[in-house]
Coordinates of N, CA, C and O and ligand atoms in Angstrom, one line a residue:
M359 N -87.6 123.7 28.2 CA -87.7 123.3 26.8 C -89.2 123.5 26.4 O -90.1 123.1 27.1
A360 N -89.3 124.1 25.3 CA -90.6 124.4 24.8 C -90.6 124.6 23.3 O -89.6 125.0 22.7
L361 N -91.8 124.3 22.7 CA -91.9 124.6 21.2 C -92.4 126.0 21.1 O -92.9 126.6 22.0
S362 N -92.4 126.5 19.8 CA -93.0 127.8 19.5 C -93.7 127.7 18.2 O -93.4 126.9 17.3
I363 N -94.7 128.6 18.0 CA -95.4 128.8 16.8 C -95.0 130.1 16.2 O -94.9 131.1 16.9
V364 N -94.7 130.1 14.9 CA -94.2 131.3 14.2 C -95.0 131.7 13.0 O -96.0 131.0 12.7
E365 N -94.6 132.7 12.4 CA -95.3 133.3 11.2 C -95.6 132.1 10.2 O -94.7 131.3 10.0
G366 N -96.7 132.1 9.6 CA -97.1 131.1 8.7 C -98.3 130.2 9.2 O -99.0 129.6 8.5
C367 N -98.4 130.3 10.6 CA -99.6 129.6 11.2 C -100.8 130.2 10.6 O -100.9 131.4 10.5
V368 N -101.8 129.4 10.3 CA -103.0 129.9 9.6 C -104.2 129.9 10.6 O -105.4 130.0 10.2
N369 N -103.9 129.8 11.9 CA -104.9 129.9 12.9 C -106.1 128.9 12.7 O -107.2 129.3 12.8
C370 N -105.7 127.7 12.4 CA -106.7 126.7 12.1 C -107.4 126.0 13.3 O -108.3 125.3 13.2
W371 N -106.8 126.3 14.5 CA -107.3 125.7 15.8 C -107.0 124.2 16.0 O -107.4 123.6 17.0
A372 N -106.3 123.6 15.1 CA -106.2 122.1 15.2 C -105.3 121.7 16.4 O -105.6 120.7 17.1
C373 N -104.3 122.5 16.7 CA -103.4 122.2 17.7 C -103.8 122.4 19.2 O -103.5 121.6 20.1
A374 N -104.5 123.5 19.4 CA -104.9 123.8 20.8 C -105.6 122.7 21.5 O -105.3 122.4 22.7
P375 N -106.6 122.1 21.0 CA -107.4 121.1 21.7 C -106.6 119.8 22.0 O -106.9 119.1 23.0
V376 N -105.5 119.5 21.3 CA -104.8 118.3 21.5 C -103.6 118.5 22.5 O -102.9 117.5 22.8
C377 N -103.4 119.7 22.9 CA -102.2 119.9 23.8 C -102.6 119.4 25.2 O -103.6 119.9 25.8
P378 N -101.8 118.5 25.8 CA -102.1 118.0 27.1 C -101.8 119.0 28.2 O -102.2 118.7 29.4
S379 N -101.1 120.0 27.9 CA -100.7 121.0 28.9 C -101.4 122.3 28.8 O -101.1 123.2 29.6
D380 N -102.4 122.4 28.0 CA -103.2 123.6 27.8 C -102.2 124.8 27.6 O -102.4 125.9 28.1
A381 N -101.2 124.6 26.7 CA -100.2 125.6 26.6 C -100.4 126.5 25.3 O -99.6 127.4 25.2
I382 N -101.3 126.1 24.5 CA -101.5 126.8 23.2 C -102.7 127.7 23.3 O -103.8 127.3 23.8
F383 N -102.5 129.0 22.9 CA -103.6 129.9 23.0 C -103.7 130.8 21.8 O -102.7 131.0 21.0
E384 N -104.9 131.3 21.5 CA -105.2 132.1 20.4 C -104.5 133.5 20.6 O -104.6 134.0 21.7
A385 N -103.9 134.0 19.6 CA -103.3 135.3 19.7 C -103.2 136.0 18.4 O -103.6 135.4 17.4
T386 N -102.8 137.2 18.3 CA -102.6 137.9 17.0 C -101.2 138.2 16.8 O -100.5 138.7 17.7
P387 N -100.7 137.9 15.6 CA -101.4 137.5 14.4 C -101.6 136.0 14.3 O -102.2 135.5 13.3
H388 N -101.1 135.2 15.2 CA -101.2 133.8 15.1 C -101.2 133.1 16.5 O -100.8 133.8 17.5
F389 N -101.6 131.9 16.6 CA -101.6 131.1 17.8 C -100.1 131.1 18.4 O -99.1 131.3 17.7
M390 N -100.1 131.0 19.7 CA -98.8 131.0 20.4 C -98.7 129.8 21.4 O -99.8 129.2 21.8
I391 N -97.5 129.5 21.8 CA -97.3 128.5 22.9 C -96.7 129.1 24.1 O -95.8 129.9 24.0
D392 N -97.3 128.9 25.2 CA -96.8 129.4 26.5 C -95.6 128.5 26.9 O -95.8 127.4 27.3
A393 N -94.5 129.1 26.8 CA -93.2 128.3 27.1 C -93.2 127.8 28.5 O -92.5 126.8 28.8
K394 N -93.9 128.5 29.4 CA -93.9 128.0 30.8 C -94.8 126.8 31.0 O -94.6 126.0 31.9
K395 N -95.7 126.6 30.1 CA -96.6 125.4 30.2 C -96.2 124.2 29.3 O -96.5 123.1 29.6
C396 N -95.6 124.5 28.2 CA -95.2 123.5 27.2 C -94.2 122.5 27.8 O -93.1 122.9 28.3
T397 N -94.5 121.2 27.8 CA -93.7 120.2 28.3 C -93.0 119.4 27.1 O -92.4 118.4 27.4
E398 N -93.3 119.8 25.9 CA -92.9 119.1 24.7 C -93.6 117.7 24.7 O -93.2 116.7 24.1
C399 N -94.7 117.6 25.5 CA -95.5 116.4 25.6 C -94.8 115.2 26.3 O -95.3 114.1 26.3
E400 N -93.7 115.5 26.9 CA -93.0 114.5 27.6 C -93.8 113.9 28.8 O -94.4 114.7 29.6
G401 N -93.9 112.6 28.9 CA -94.7 112.0 29.9 C -96.1 111.7 29.5 O -96.9 111.0 30.1
D402 N -96.6 112.4 28.4 CA -98.0 112.2 27.9 C -98.0 111.5 26.6 O -98.8 110.6 26.4
Y403 N -97.1 111.9 25.7 CA -97.1 111.3 24.3 C -95.7 111.1 23.8 O -94.8 111.8 24.3
A404 N -95.5 110.2 22.9 CA -94.2 110.0 22.3 C -93.7 111.1 21.4 O -92.5 111.4 21.2
N405 N -94.7 111.9 20.8 CA -94.4 113.0 19.9 C -95.2 114.2 20.3 O -96.3 114.1 20.8
P406 N -94.7 115.4 20.0 CA -95.4 116.6 20.3 C -96.7 116.6 19.5 O -96.7 116.5 18.3
Q407 N -97.8 116.7 20.2 CA -99.1 116.5 19.6 C -99.4 117.7 18.7 O -100.1 117.5 17.6
C408 N -99.0 118.9 19.0 CA -99.3 120.0 18.2 C -98.7 119.9 16.8 O -99.3 120.1 15.8
A409 N -97.4 119.5 16.8 CA -96.7 119.3 15.5 C -97.3 118.1 14.7 O -97.3 118.1 13.5
S410 N -97.7 117.1 15.4 CA -98.3 115.9 14.8 C -99.6 116.3 14.0 O -99.9 115.6 13.0
I411 N -100.3 117.2 14.5 CA -101.6 117.5 13.9 C -101.6 118.8 13.0 O -102.4 119.0 12.1
C412 N -100.5 119.6 13.1 CA -100.5 120.8 12.4 C -100.4 120.5 10.9 O -99.5 119.8 10.5
P413 N -101.2 121.2 10.1 CA -101.2 120.9 8.6 C -100.2 121.8 7.8 O -100.1 121.6 6.6
I414 N -99.5 122.7 8.5 CA -98.7 123.6 7.8 C -97.2 123.4 8.2 O -96.9 123.3 9.3
E415 N -96.4 123.3 7.2 CA -95.0 123.0 7.4 C -94.3 124.3 8.0 O -94.7 125.4 7.6
T416 N -93.3 124.1 8.7 CA -92.3 125.1 9.3 C -92.9 126.1 10.3 O -92.2 127.0 10.6
V417 N -94.1 125.9 10.8 CA -94.6 126.9 11.7 C -94.5 126.5 13.1 O -94.7 127.4 14.0
I418 N -94.1 125.3 13.4 CA -93.9 124.9 14.8 C -92.4 124.5 15.0 O -91.9 123.6 14.3
L419 N -91.7 125.3 15.8 CA -90.3 125.1 16.0 C -89.9 124.4 17.3 O -90.6 124.6 18.3
D420 N -88.8 123.7 17.3 CA -88.3 123.1 18.6 C -87.5 124.2 19.3 O -87.4 125.3 18.8
A421 N -87.0 123.8 20.5 CA -86.3 124.8 21.3 C -85.0 125.3 20.6 O -84.5 126.4 20.9
A422 N -84.5 124.6 19.6 CA -83.3 125.0 18.9 C -83.7 125.9 17.7 O -82.8 126.4 17.0
G423 N -85.0 126.1 17.4 CA -85.5 126.9 16.3 C -85.6 126.1 15.0 O -85.8 126.7 13.9
D424 N -85.6 124.8 15.1 CA -85.7 124.0 13.9 C -87.2 123.5 13.8 O -87.8 123.1 14.8
P425 N -87.7 123.5 12.5 CA -89.1 123.1 12.3 C -89.4 121.6 12.6 O -88.6 120.8 12.1
L426 N -90.4 121.3 13.3 CA -90.7 119.9 13.5 C -91.3 119.3 12.2 O -91.2 118.1 12.0
N427 N -92.0 120.1 11.4 CA -92.5 119.7 10.1 C -91.7 120.5 9.0 O -92.2 121.5 8.6
P428 N -90.5 120.0 8.7 CA -89.7 120.8 7.7 C -90.3 120.8 6.3 O -91.2 120.0 6.0
P429 N -89.8 121.7 5.4 CA -90.3 121.8 4.1 C -90.4 120.4 3.4 O -89.4 119.7 3.4
G430 N -91.5 120.1 2.8 CA -91.7 118.8 2.1 C -92.1 117.7 2.9 O -92.6 116.6 2.4
S431 N -92.1 117.8 4.3 CA -92.4 116.7 5.1 C -93.9 116.4 5.1 O -94.3 115.2 5.3
L432 N -94.8 117.3 4.9 CA -96.2 117.1 4.8 C -96.7 117.0 3.4 O -97.6 116.2 3.1
T433 N -96.2 117.8 2.5 CA -96.7 117.8 1.1 C -96.1 116.7 0.3 O -96.6 116.2 -0.7
G434 N -94.9 116.2 0.7 CA -94.2 115.3 -0.1 C -93.5 115.9 -1.3 O -92.8 115.2 -2.1
I435 N -93.5 117.2 -1.4 CA -92.9 117.9 -2.5 C -91.5 118.3 -2.1 O -91.4 119.1 -1.1
P436 N -90.4 117.8 -2.7 CA -89.1 118.2 -2.3 C -89.0 119.8 -2.4 O -89.5 120.4 -3.3
P437 N -88.3 120.4 -1.5 CA -88.1 121.8 -1.4 C -87.6 122.4 -2.7 O -88.0 123.5 -3.2
E438 N -86.7 121.7 -3.4 CA -86.1 122.2 -4.7 C -87.2 122.3 -5.7 O -87.3 123.2 -6.5
T439 N -88.1 121.2 -5.7 CA -89.1 121.2 -6.7 C -90.1 122.3 -6.5 O -90.6 123.0 -7.4
M440 N -90.5 122.6 -5.2 CA -91.4 123.6 -4.9 C -90.8 125.0 -5.3 O -91.5 125.9 -5.9
A441 N -89.5 125.2 -5.0 CA -88.8 126.4 -5.3 C -88.8 126.7 -6.8 O -89.1 127.8 -7.3
A442 N -88.6 125.6 -7.6 CA -88.6 125.7 -9.1 C -89.9 126.1 -9.6 O -90.1 126.9 -10.5
A443 N -91.0 125.5 -9.0 CA -92.3 125.7 -9.5 C -92.7 127.2 -9.1 O -93.4 127.8 -10.0
M444 N -92.4 127.6 -7.9 CA -92.7 129.0 -7.5 C -92.0 130.0 -8.4 O -92.6 131.0 -8.8
A445 N -90.8 129.7 -8.8 CA -90.0 130.6 -9.7 C -90.6 130.7 -11.0 O -90.7 131.8 -11.6
E446 N -91.1 129.5 -11.5 CA -91.8 129.5 -12.8 C -93.1 130.3 -12.8 O -93.4 131.1 -13.7
I447 N -93.8 130.1 -11.7 CA -95.1 130.9 -11.6 C -94.9 132.4 -11.6 O -95.6 133.2 -12.2
Q448 N -93.9 132.8 -10.8 CA -93.6 134.2 -10.6 C -93.1 134.8 -11.9 O -93.2 136.0 -12.1
A449 N -92.5 134.0 -12.8 CA -91.9 134.5 -14.0 C -93.0 134.7 -15.1 O -92.7 135.3 -16.1
R450 N -94.2 134.2 -14.9 CA -95.2 134.3 -15.9 C -95.7 135.7 -16.0 O -95.8 136.5 -15.1
Ligands
SF4_447 S1 -95.4 120.1 22.4 FE1 -97.1 119.2 23.6 S2 -97.2 120.4 25.5 FE2 -96.0 121.6 24.0 S3 -97.5 123.0 23.0 FE3 -97.2 121.2 21.7 S4 -98.9 119.8 22.3 FE4 -98.6 121.3 24.0
SF4_448 S1 -102.2 123.5 14.0 FE1 -100.6 124.7 13.0 S2 -101.6 126.2 11.6 FE2 -103.1 125.3 13.0 S3 -103.3 126.9 14.7 FE3 -101.8 125.3 15.3 S4 -99.8 126.0 14.7 FE4 -101.3 127.2 13.6

């Protein structure tokens, strides 16, 4: 079991220092998680530390491919509201 970092990561470096397993590394085009090292923080913390500190929604996925910080979870903006705002901006 391991988490993964996907497109959308802004390479902010917040997650790497808090990983207890030294599983996160800088890469191109974005940071990555070494699946062989990631323990999902089991035995060290109650929650995955990388996802707890990551400021960007949807870029850290669990083993099933679901985001630990889903849309709206950090901004507080419901996904429908965000989609409507983006549509309005693009229509200008
Ligand atoms: S879940 Fe924990 S062990 Fe896995 S990459 Fe994130 S911080 Fe490291
Ligand atoms: S904290 Fe999130 S945005 Fe920052 S480097 Fe890690 S995965 Fe990327």
